[in-house]
C-alpha cells in the first residue's frame, strides 16, 4: 500500500515538473490580459470589484527584488471603463499604463492586454512603455492560474501589422512555431460569416521571424484584426 502511495506521489511530482517545464518553454503566448479571463462572467454576476493589483519583480520569483505593482481600476461610468497605473515601490510614483491591445467595449474579450516578451508559468515579462525597464509580473497570484487571460499567435488568427516597408497589412496565420510565423494575405472567406459564395484565391505565404514580432519598446507590432467577430 505504501509503495502505491509513494508511486502516486512520484507520478504527481513528475507531472507537476513536466507542466512547469512546458509552461516555461511556451513562447506562442503573445499577449497577457490586465483583466482576468473570467471578467465577463464576473461582470454578468455582479461580482466585479474595484480592481486588481499585480506585483512585479526583477525575476520570475517572489524572492527576487520587488519593483512595484500594477493597479488596475474599474470605472463604472465613462468612455474608458478601465484605468491602469504602475507604482514603483521606491518612489510611490504612479505611471499611467496604456494597453498594447485594446477594445473599449469590455463585453468582447475583454481586450486589455500587454505584450508578452517572455513567459515562465504564471509569470510574464513585459515592458509597459518606452523608457521603462522590462520586469516580471506575477499575474497568477492576482487572478489565479486558470484566470490569467492569454492570447496566442496561433494558426487561424487574423492580424493587422505594419511590415518593414511601412505598409499596413491584414494577414492570416497559416502556421506558427516558437520562432516563425507563416502568413498569407487575408481573404474575404477567412471572415465570410457563413457566406457560401466565397472561394479561396491562389496565394503565396511569407515568413515573419520572431525578431519582427515586437518593437524596441516591448510593444507588439500586431493587432488582432477582428476583436468582435462578424
Short mmCIF file of C-alpha atoms in Angstrom, two decimals:
data_model
loop_
_atom_site.label_atom_id
_atom_site.label_comp_id
_atom_site.label_asym_id
_atom_site.label_seq_id
_atom_site.Cartn_x
_atom_site.Cartn_y
_atom_site.Cartn_z
CA UNK A 1 0.00 0.00 0.00
CA UNK A 2 2.75 2.44 0.98
CA UNK A 3 4.62 1.63 -2.22
CA UNK A 4 1.48 2.55 -4.19
CA UNK A 5 1.20 5.84 -2.32
CA UNK A 6 4.86 6.65 -2.92
CA UNK A 7 4.47 5.75 -6.60
CA UNK A 8 1.39 8.01 -6.92
CA UNK A 9 3.20 10.90 -5.27
CA UNK A 10 6.15 10.39 -7.60
CA UNK A 11 3.84 10.47 -10.64
CA UNK A 12 2.14 13.64 -9.40
CA UNK A 13 5.51 15.31 -8.81
CA UNK A 14 6.73 14.28 -12.27
CA UNK A 15 3.58 15.67 -13.90
CA UNK A 16 3.99 18.93 -11.98
CA UNK A 17 7.58 19.30 -13.17
CA UNK A 18 6.52 18.45 -16.71
CA UNK A 19 3.70 21.02 -16.71
CA UNK A 20 6.04 23.68 -15.35
CA UNK A 21 8.67 22.92 -17.97
CA UNK A 22 6.06 23.10 -20.73
CA UNK A 23 4.79 26.43 -19.44
CA UNK A 24 8.33 27.75 -19.10
CA UNK A 25 9.10 26.83 -22.69
CA UNK A 26 5.86 28.20 -24.15
CA UNK A 27 6.65 31.09 -26.46
CA UNK A 28 3.48 31.32 -28.54
CA UNK A 29 1.77 33.40 -25.86
CA UNK A 30 1.92 36.95 -27.21
CA UNK A 31 -0.44 38.99 -25.02
CA UNK A 32 -1.41 38.82 -21.34
CA UNK A 33 -4.55 40.48 -20.01
CA UNK A 34 -4.54 43.21 -17.39
CA UNK A 35 -8.05 41.96 -16.65
CA UNK A 36 -8.87 38.38 -15.63
CA UNK A 37 -10.00 35.93 -18.29
CA UNK A 38 -13.34 35.48 -16.50
CA UNK A 39 -14.05 39.23 -16.39
CA UNK A 40 -17.26 38.98 -18.43
CA UNK A 41 -18.63 36.20 -16.18
CA UNK A 42 -17.80 38.22 -13.07
CA UNK A 43 -19.45 41.30 -14.58
CA UNK A 44 -22.61 39.37 -15.51
CA UNK A 45 -22.83 38.01 -11.97
CA UNK A 46 -22.35 41.48 -10.47
CA UNK A 47 -19.13 40.34 -8.81
CA UNK A 48 -16.76 42.91 -10.27
CA UNK A 49 -14.74 44.54 -7.54
CA UNK A 50 -12.98 47.90 -7.77
CA UNK A 51 -9.89 46.44 -9.36
CA UNK A 52 -6.86 44.22 -9.08
CA UNK A 53 -3.21 44.58 -8.10
CA UNK A 54 -0.44 42.66 -9.88
CA UNK A 55 3.01 42.58 -8.21
CA UNK A 56 6.12 42.98 -10.37
CA UNK A 57 9.64 41.70 -9.69
CA UNK A 58 13.10 41.74 -11.25
CA UNK A 59 12.91 37.98 -11.89
CA UNK A 60 10.06 35.43 -12.07
CA UNK A 61 10.22 34.71 -8.34
CA UNK A 62 8.76 36.39 -5.22
CA UNK A 63 12.23 36.03 -3.68
CA UNK A 64 13.73 38.44 -6.22
CA UNK A 65 13.73 42.23 -5.94
CA UNK A 66 10.19 43.63 -5.89
CA UNK A 67 9.98 46.59 -8.27
CA UNK A 68 6.39 47.72 -7.85
CA UNK A 69 2.78 46.91 -8.62
CA UNK A 70 0.28 47.41 -11.40
CA UNK A 71 -3.06 48.71 -10.13
CA UNK A 72 -5.97 48.09 -12.47
CA UNK A 73 -9.09 50.05 -11.52
CA UNK A 74 -12.62 49.62 -12.84
CA UNK A 75 -14.51 52.84 -13.56
CA UNK A 76 -18.27 52.15 -13.76
CA UNK A 77 -19.05 55.20 -15.88
CA UNK A 78 -17.29 56.98 -18.72
CA UNK A 79 -15.85 56.17 -22.12
CA UNK A 80 -12.77 54.49 -20.67
CA UNK A 81 -14.01 51.91 -18.13
CA UNK A 82 -10.56 50.70 -17.02
CA UNK A 83 -7.58 52.65 -15.77
CA UNK A 84 -4.14 51.18 -15.03
CA UNK A 85 -1.20 52.68 -13.14
CA UNK A 86 2.19 51.20 -12.36
CA UNK A 87 3.55 52.29 -9.00
CA UNK A 88 7.22 51.89 -8.12
CA UNK A 89 7.85 50.67 -4.58
CA UNK A 90 10.81 53.01 -4.04
CA UNK A 91 9.17 56.25 -5.14
CA UNK A 92 5.41 55.53 -4.98
CA UNK A 93 5.26 57.40 -8.29
CA UNK A 94 2.24 56.33 -10.40
CA UNK A 95 2.79 55.96 -14.13
CA UNK A 96 -0.19 55.56 -16.44
CA UNK A 97 -0.12 52.30 -18.40
CA UNK A 98 -1.97 52.01 -21.70
CA UNK A 99 -2.83 48.57 -23.08
CA UNK A 100 -0.99 47.32 -26.15
CA UNK A 101 -4.14 45.53 -27.36
CA UNK A 102 -7.48 47.19 -26.62
CA UNK A 103 -11.18 47.28 -27.38
CA UNK A 104 -13.10 49.85 -25.34
CA UNK A 105 -16.15 47.56 -25.19
CA UNK A 106 -15.16 45.10 -22.47
CA UNK A 107 -18.04 42.84 -23.48
CA UNK A 108 -15.72 41.47 -26.16
CA UNK A 109 -12.69 39.57 -24.98
CA UNK A 110 -12.10 41.62 -22.89
CA UNK A 111 -9.18 43.08 -24.81
CA UNK A 112 -6.99 44.98 -22.36
CA UNK A 113 -3.62 43.33 -22.85
CA UNK A 114 0.12 43.84 -22.62
CA UNK A 115 2.70 42.29 -24.92
CA UNK A 116 4.49 39.24 -23.53
CA UNK A 117 8.26 39.31 -24.03
CA UNK A 118 8.81 36.08 -22.13
CA UNK A 119 6.76 33.68 -20.02
CA UNK A 120 7.55 31.41 -17.11
CA UNK A 121 4.45 29.64 -15.79
CA UNK A 122 2.11 32.29 -14.38
CA UNK A 123 4.83 34.96 -14.64
CA UNK A 124 5.03 37.29 -17.64
CA UNK A 125 7.88 39.60 -18.64
CA UNK A 126 6.63 42.90 -20.07
CA UNK A 127 7.75 46.42 -20.88
CA UNK A 128 4.96 48.89 -20.21
CA UNK A 129 6.22 51.70 -22.39
CA UNK A 130 9.26 53.38 -23.93
CA UNK A 131 11.95 54.22 -21.38
CA UNK A 132 10.80 51.67 -18.79
CA UNK A 133 12.79 48.53 -18.00
CA UNK A 134 11.37 45.07 -18.53
CA UNK A 135 10.05 43.32 -15.42
CA UNK A 136 8.19 40.18 -14.40
CA UNK A 137 4.53 40.29 -13.35
CA UNK A 138 3.04 37.61 -11.09
CA UNK A 139 -0.31 37.53 -12.86
CA UNK A 140 -1.21 34.11 -11.45
CA UNK A 141 -1.15 35.41 -7.86
CA UNK A 142 -3.56 38.21 -8.82
CA UNK A 143 -6.04 36.24 -10.88
CA UNK A 144 -5.40 32.57 -10.17
CA UNK A 145 -3.67 30.39 -12.73
CA UNK A 146 -6.83 29.48 -14.63
CA UNK A 147 -7.99 33.08 -14.95
CA UNK A 148 -4.88 34.67 -16.46
CA UNK A 149 -6.04 35.91 -19.86
CA UNK A 150 -3.51 34.99 -22.54
CA UNK A 151 -3.74 35.28 -26.32
CA UNK A 152 -1.61 33.32 -28.76
CA UNK A 153 -0.05 33.82 -32.15
CA UNK A 154 -1.72 30.71 -33.48
CA UNK A 155 -2.91 29.26 -36.76
CA UNK A 156 -6.15 30.81 -37.98
CA UNK A 157 -5.70 34.17 -36.24
CA UNK A 158 -6.13 37.28 -38.42
CA UNK A 159 -3.79 40.17 -37.62
CA UNK A 160 -3.04 43.65 -38.78
CA UNK A 161 0.53 44.89 -38.73
CA UNK A 162 2.91 47.34 -40.36
CA UNK A 163 5.60 45.49 -42.30
CA UNK A 164 9.24 46.51 -42.65
CA UNK A 165 8.35 48.60 -45.70
CA UNK A 166 5.90 50.69 -43.67
CA UNK A 167 2.87 49.09 -45.31
CA UNK A 168 -0.18 48.14 -43.25
CA UNK A 169 -1.21 44.55 -43.98
CA UNK A 170 -4.05 42.29 -42.92
CA UNK A 171 -2.59 38.80 -42.60
CA UNK A 172 -3.78 35.30 -41.75
CA UNK A 173 -1.56 32.95 -39.73
CA UNK A 174 -1.24 29.78 -41.77
CA UNK A 175 1.17 28.11 -39.37
CA UNK A 176 3.39 29.04 -36.45
CA UNK A 177 6.27 27.79 -34.37
CA UNK A 178 8.16 29.44 -31.49
CA UNK A 179 10.41 31.41 -33.85
CA UNK A 180 8.47 31.99 -37.08
CA UNK A 181 5.00 32.82 -38.36
CA UNK A 182 3.90 31.53 -41.76
CA UNK A 183 1.34 34.04 -43.02
CA UNK A 184 -0.62 34.92 -46.13
CA UNK A 185 -2.81 37.88 -47.10
CA UNK A 186 -6.26 37.82 -45.51
CA UNK A 187 -9.06 36.77 -47.87
CA UNK A 188 -12.80 37.58 -47.58
CA UNK A 189 -13.53 33.90 -46.97
CA UNK A 190 -11.48 33.99 -43.74
CA UNK A 191 -14.25 36.00 -42.05
CA UNK A 192 -17.02 35.27 -44.52
CA UNK A 193 -19.58 34.80 -41.77
CA UNK A 194 -21.29 31.82 -43.45
CA UNK A 195 -21.27 33.37 -46.94
CA UNK A 196 -21.12 30.18 -49.02
CA UNK A 197 -20.44 32.07 -52.27
CA UNK A 198 -16.87 32.93 -51.20
CA UNK A 199 -13.97 30.87 -52.53
CA UNK A 200 -10.25 30.72 -51.81
CA UNK A 201 -8.00 32.56 -54.21
CA UNK A 202 -4.42 31.49 -55.00
CA UNK A 203 -1.94 32.95 -52.55
CA UNK A 204 1.68 32.94 -51.51
CA UNK A 205 2.85 32.62 -47.94
CA UNK A 206 5.72 34.51 -46.35
CA UNK A 207 7.67 34.15 -43.13
CA UNK A 208 7.75 36.64 -40.27
CA UNK A 209 10.63 35.86 -37.89
CA UNK A 210 10.26 36.32 -34.15
CA UNK A 211 12.67 39.28 -34.27
CA UNK A 212 9.94 41.23 -36.12
CA UNK A 213 7.08 40.48 -33.69
CA UNK A 214 7.86 43.08 -31.01
CA UNK A 215 9.27 46.60 -31.41
CA UNK A 216 12.19 48.09 -29.46
CA UNK A 217 9.78 49.42 -26.83
CA UNK A 218 8.40 45.99 -25.97
CA UNK A 219 5.13 46.51 -27.81
CA UNK A 220 3.64 44.02 -30.25
CA UNK A 221 3.73 45.02 -33.89
CA UNK A 222 0.47 43.11 -34.35
CA UNK A 223 -3.15 43.91 -33.63
CA UNK A 224 -5.98 41.39 -33.66
CA UNK A 225 -7.97 42.48 -36.70
CA UNK A 226 -11.41 41.25 -35.63
CA UNK A 227 -11.88 41.67 -31.90
CA UNK A 228 -15.67 41.45 -32.28
CA UNK A 229 -16.02 38.62 -34.79
CA UNK A 230 -18.54 39.10 -37.58
#
